[in-house]
GROMACS .gro file of C-alpha atoms in nm:
model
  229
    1UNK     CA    1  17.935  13.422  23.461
    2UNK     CA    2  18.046  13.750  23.685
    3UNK     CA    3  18.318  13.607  23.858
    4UNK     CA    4  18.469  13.449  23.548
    5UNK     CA    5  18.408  13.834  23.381
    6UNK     CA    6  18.561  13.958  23.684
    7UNK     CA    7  18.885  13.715  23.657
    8UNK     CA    8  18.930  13.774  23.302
    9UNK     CA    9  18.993  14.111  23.383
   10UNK     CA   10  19.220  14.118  23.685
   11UNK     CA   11  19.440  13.886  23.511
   12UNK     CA   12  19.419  14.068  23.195
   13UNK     CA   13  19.596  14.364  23.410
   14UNK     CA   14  19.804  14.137  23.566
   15UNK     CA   15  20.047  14.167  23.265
   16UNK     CA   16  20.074  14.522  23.233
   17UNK     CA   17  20.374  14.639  23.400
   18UNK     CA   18  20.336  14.989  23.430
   19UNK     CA   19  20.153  15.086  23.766
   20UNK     CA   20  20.024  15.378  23.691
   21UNK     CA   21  19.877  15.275  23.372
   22UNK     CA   22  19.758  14.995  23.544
   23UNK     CA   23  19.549  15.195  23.782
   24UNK     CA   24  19.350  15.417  23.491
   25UNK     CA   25  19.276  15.106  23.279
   26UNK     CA   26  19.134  14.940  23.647
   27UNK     CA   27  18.921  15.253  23.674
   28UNK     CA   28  18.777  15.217  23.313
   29UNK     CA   29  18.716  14.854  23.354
   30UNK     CA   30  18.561  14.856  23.687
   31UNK     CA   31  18.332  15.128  23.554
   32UNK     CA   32  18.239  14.897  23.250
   33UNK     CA   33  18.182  14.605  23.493
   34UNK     CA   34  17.945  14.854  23.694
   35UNK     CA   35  17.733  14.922  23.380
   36UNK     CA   36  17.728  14.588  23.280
   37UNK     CA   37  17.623  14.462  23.641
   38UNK     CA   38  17.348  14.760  23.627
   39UNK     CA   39  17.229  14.629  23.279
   40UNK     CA   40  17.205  14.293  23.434
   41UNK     CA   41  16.957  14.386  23.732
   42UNK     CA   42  16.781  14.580  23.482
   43UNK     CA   43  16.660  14.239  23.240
   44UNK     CA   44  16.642  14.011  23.579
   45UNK     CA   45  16.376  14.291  23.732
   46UNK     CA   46  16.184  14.259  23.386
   47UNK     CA   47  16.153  13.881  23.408
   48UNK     CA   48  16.052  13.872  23.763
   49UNK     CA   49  15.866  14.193  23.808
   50UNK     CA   50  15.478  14.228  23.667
   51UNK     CA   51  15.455  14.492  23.397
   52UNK     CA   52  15.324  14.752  23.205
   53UNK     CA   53  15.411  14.784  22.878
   54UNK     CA   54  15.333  14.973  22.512
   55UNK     CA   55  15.474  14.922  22.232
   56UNK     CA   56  15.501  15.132  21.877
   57UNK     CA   57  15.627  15.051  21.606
   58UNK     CA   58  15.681  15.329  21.321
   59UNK     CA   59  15.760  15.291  20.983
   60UNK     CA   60  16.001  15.536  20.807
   61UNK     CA   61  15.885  15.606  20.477
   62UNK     CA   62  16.121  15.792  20.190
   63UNK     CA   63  15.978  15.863  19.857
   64UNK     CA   64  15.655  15.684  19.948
   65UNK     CA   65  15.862  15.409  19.996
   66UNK     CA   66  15.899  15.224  20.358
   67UNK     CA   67  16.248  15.191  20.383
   68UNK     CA   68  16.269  15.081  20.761
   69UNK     CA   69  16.083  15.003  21.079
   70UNK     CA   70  16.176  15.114  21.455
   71UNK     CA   71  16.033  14.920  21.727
   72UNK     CA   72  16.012  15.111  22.060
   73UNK     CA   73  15.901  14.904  22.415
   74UNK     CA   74  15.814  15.123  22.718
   75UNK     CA   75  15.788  14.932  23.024
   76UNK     CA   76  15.640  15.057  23.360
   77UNK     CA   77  15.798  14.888  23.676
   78UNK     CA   78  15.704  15.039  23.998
   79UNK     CA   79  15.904  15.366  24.049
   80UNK     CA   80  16.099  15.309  23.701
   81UNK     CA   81  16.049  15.371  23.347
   82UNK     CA   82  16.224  15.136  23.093
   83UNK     CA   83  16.238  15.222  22.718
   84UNK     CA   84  16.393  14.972  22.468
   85UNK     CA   85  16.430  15.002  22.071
   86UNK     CA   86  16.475  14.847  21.794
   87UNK     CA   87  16.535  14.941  21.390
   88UNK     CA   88  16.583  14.846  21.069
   89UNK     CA   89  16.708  15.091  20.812
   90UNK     CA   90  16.814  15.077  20.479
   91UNK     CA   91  16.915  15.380  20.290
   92UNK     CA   92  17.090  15.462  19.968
   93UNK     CA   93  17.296  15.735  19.882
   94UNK     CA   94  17.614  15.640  19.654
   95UNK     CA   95  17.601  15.293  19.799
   96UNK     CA   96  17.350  15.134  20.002
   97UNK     CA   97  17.354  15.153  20.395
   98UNK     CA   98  17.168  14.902  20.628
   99UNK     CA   99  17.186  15.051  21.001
  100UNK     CA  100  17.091  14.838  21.295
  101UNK     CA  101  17.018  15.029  21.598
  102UNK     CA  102  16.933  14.928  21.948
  103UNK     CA  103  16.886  15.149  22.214
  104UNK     CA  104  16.805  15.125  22.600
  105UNK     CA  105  16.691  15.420  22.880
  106UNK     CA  106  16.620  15.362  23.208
  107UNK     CA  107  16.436  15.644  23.434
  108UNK     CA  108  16.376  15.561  23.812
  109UNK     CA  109  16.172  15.825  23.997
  110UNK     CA  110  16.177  16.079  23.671
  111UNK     CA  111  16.538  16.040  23.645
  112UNK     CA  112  16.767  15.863  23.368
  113UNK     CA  113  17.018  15.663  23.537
  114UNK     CA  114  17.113  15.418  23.247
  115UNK     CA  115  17.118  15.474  22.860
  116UNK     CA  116  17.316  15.256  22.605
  117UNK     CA  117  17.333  15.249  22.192
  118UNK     CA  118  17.468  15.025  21.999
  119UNK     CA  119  17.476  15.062  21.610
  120UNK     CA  120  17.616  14.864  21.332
  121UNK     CA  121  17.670  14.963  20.944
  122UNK     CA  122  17.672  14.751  20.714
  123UNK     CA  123  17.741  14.500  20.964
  124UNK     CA  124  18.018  14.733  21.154
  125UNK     CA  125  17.974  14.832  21.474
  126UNK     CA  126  18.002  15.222  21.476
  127UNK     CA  127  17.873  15.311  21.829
  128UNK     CA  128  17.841  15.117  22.119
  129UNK     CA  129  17.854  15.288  22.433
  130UNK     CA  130  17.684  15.322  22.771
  131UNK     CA  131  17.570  15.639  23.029
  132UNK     CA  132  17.568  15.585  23.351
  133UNK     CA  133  17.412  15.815  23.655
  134UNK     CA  134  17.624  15.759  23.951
  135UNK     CA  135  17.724  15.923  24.255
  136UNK     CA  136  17.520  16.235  24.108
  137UNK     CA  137  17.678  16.237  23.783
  138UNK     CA  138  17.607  16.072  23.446
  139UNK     CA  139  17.971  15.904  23.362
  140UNK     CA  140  17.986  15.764  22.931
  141UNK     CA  141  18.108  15.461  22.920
  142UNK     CA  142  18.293  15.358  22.581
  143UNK     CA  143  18.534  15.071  22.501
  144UNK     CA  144  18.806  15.284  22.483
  145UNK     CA  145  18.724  15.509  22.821
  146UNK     CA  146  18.524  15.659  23.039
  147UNK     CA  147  18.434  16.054  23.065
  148UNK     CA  148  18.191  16.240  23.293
  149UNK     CA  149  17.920  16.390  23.113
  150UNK     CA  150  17.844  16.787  23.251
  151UNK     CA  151  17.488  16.735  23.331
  152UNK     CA  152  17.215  16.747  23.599
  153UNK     CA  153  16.946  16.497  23.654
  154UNK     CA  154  16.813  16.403  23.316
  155UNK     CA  155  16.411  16.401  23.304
  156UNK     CA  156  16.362  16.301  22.936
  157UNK     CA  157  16.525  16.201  22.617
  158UNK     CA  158  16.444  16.178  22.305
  159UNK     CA  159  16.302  15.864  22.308
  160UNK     CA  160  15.979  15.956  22.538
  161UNK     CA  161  15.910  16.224  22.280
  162UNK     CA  162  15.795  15.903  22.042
  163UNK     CA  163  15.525  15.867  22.324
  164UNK     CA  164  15.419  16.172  22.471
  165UNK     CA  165  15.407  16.561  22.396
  166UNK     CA  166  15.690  16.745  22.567
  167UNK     CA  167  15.468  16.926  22.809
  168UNK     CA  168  15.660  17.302  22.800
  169UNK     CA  169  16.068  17.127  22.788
  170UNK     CA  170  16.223  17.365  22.633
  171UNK     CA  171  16.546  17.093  22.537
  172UNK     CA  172  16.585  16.741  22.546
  173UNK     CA  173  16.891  16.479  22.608
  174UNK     CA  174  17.000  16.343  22.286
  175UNK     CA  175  17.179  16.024  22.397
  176UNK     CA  176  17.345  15.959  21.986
  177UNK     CA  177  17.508  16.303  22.015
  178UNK     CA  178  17.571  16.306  22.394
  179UNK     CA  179  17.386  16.655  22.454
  180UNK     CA  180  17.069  16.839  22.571
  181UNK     CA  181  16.914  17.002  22.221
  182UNK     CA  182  16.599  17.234  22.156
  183UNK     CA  183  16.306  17.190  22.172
  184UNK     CA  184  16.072  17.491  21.984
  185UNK     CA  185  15.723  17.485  22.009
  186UNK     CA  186  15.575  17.541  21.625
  187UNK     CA  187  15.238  17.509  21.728
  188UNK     CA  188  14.929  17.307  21.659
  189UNK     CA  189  15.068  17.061  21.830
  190UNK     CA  190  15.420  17.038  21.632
  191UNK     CA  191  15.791  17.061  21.823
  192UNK     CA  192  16.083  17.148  21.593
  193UNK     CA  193  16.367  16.960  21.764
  194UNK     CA  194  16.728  17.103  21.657
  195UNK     CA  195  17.003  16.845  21.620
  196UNK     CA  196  17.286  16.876  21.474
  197UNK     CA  197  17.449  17.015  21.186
  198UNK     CA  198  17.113  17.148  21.067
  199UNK     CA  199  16.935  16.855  21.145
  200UNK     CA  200  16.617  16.834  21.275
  201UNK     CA  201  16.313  16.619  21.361
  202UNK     CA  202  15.967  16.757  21.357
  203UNK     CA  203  15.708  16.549  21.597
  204UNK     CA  204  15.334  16.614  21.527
  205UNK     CA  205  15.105  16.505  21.826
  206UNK     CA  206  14.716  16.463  21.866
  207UNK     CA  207  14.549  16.410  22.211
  208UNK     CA  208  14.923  16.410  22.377
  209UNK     CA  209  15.057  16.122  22.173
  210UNK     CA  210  15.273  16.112  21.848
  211UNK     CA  211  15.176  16.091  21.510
  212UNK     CA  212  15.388  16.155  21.251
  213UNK     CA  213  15.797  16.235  21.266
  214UNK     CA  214  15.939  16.467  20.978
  215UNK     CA  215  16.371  16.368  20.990
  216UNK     CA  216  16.556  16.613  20.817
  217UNK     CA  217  16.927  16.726  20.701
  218UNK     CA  218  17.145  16.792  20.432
  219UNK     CA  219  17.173  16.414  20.365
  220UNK     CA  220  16.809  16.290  20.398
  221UNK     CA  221  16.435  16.367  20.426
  222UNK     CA  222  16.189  16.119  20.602
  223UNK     CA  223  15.876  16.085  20.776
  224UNK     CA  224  15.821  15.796  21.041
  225UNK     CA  225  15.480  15.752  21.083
  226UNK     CA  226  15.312  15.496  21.410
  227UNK     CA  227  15.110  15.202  21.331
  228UNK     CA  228  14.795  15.205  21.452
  229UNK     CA  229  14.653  14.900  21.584
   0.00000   0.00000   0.00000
């Protein structure tokens, strides 16, 4: 399957006659290929590696009214740290929306070095993109290019929030927006987290773990809250 990726590719350049452009669109591709290889190790060290793993699942409730689920895996490997999600949303403003949202971080030794979203609309893809750490920088991967990101090691995002209590972070990465964002402590156990545009989440823990998530901006107002089992 990887060399007939890898041929597809070099011949796909093969018919671009401009050198120069040549040599950019190479660069983008072979840093796609990387991230793809990278996600590829990733699933073959789950099926062949013994495991920890937890899962949540939280419903988001509107109104009194579940309106979607989110399914988050965290998986303990030796040295690394893999967190996979899952959800189901469907909203309704003038017309209905059903988002579809999966979403992947890898830490190894406390450190992201992978990250990926991909999100469809009404059955659309809107974002689908990739971070990768490499050569001591995080690099975004998108179909149309690749960008470094202006970062130093990453030590949580905003996924490990759904599992544990900040412990004094005072900001967070935000893989959807591509940025690190606040993180103010409200006490009794709450963290206001600012996002953007005037949107925030509120997480409320007890004993270090989360339970309840208060979403909020101009356009919605929710609460995700974990099953217990």
């Amino acid at each position: 399957m990887i060399p007939v990726l890898i041929f597809y590719l070099v011949k796909r350049f093969k018919l671009n006659t401009s050198l120069s452009k040549s040599k950019i669109e190479v660069r983008k591709i072979a840093s796609r290929v990387k991230a793809f290889l990278f996600g590829i190790a990733v699933i073959s060290s789950l099926a062949f590696t013994k495991d920890k793993s937890e899962v949540l699942t939280y419903h988001v409730i509107k109104n009194d009214a579940i309106i979607g689920t989110i399914n988050i895996n965290k998986t303990v490997l030796d040295n690394s740290v893999i967190y996979s999600s899952e959800s189901q949303i469907k909203a309704k403003f003038l017309i209905t929306f059903n988002v579809a949202t999966k979403e992947k971080a890898v830490f190894k030794n406390g450190v992201l070095v992978y990250s990926s979203i991909f999100r469809t609309i009404n059955s659309k893809t809107k974002t689908n993109n990739e971070i990768v750490f490499e050569n001591g920088q995080y690099l975004l991967q998108t179909s149309e290019n690749s960008q470094s990101l202006n970062f130093n090691k990453i030590t949580q995002n905003l996924v490990t929030l759904y599992f544990n209590e900040p412990n004094g972070a005072s900001s967070v990465f935000c893989d959807n927006l591509r940025t690190m964002v606040k993180i103010i402590p409200l006490g009794d156990c709450k963290y206001k987290v600012e996002l953007s545009s005037g949107a925030f989440n509120i997480f409320h823990y007890q004993n270090g773990k989360c339970i309840k998530i208060e979403a909020v901006s101009n356009l919605y107002n929710v609460t995700l809250i974990p099953l217990v089992s």
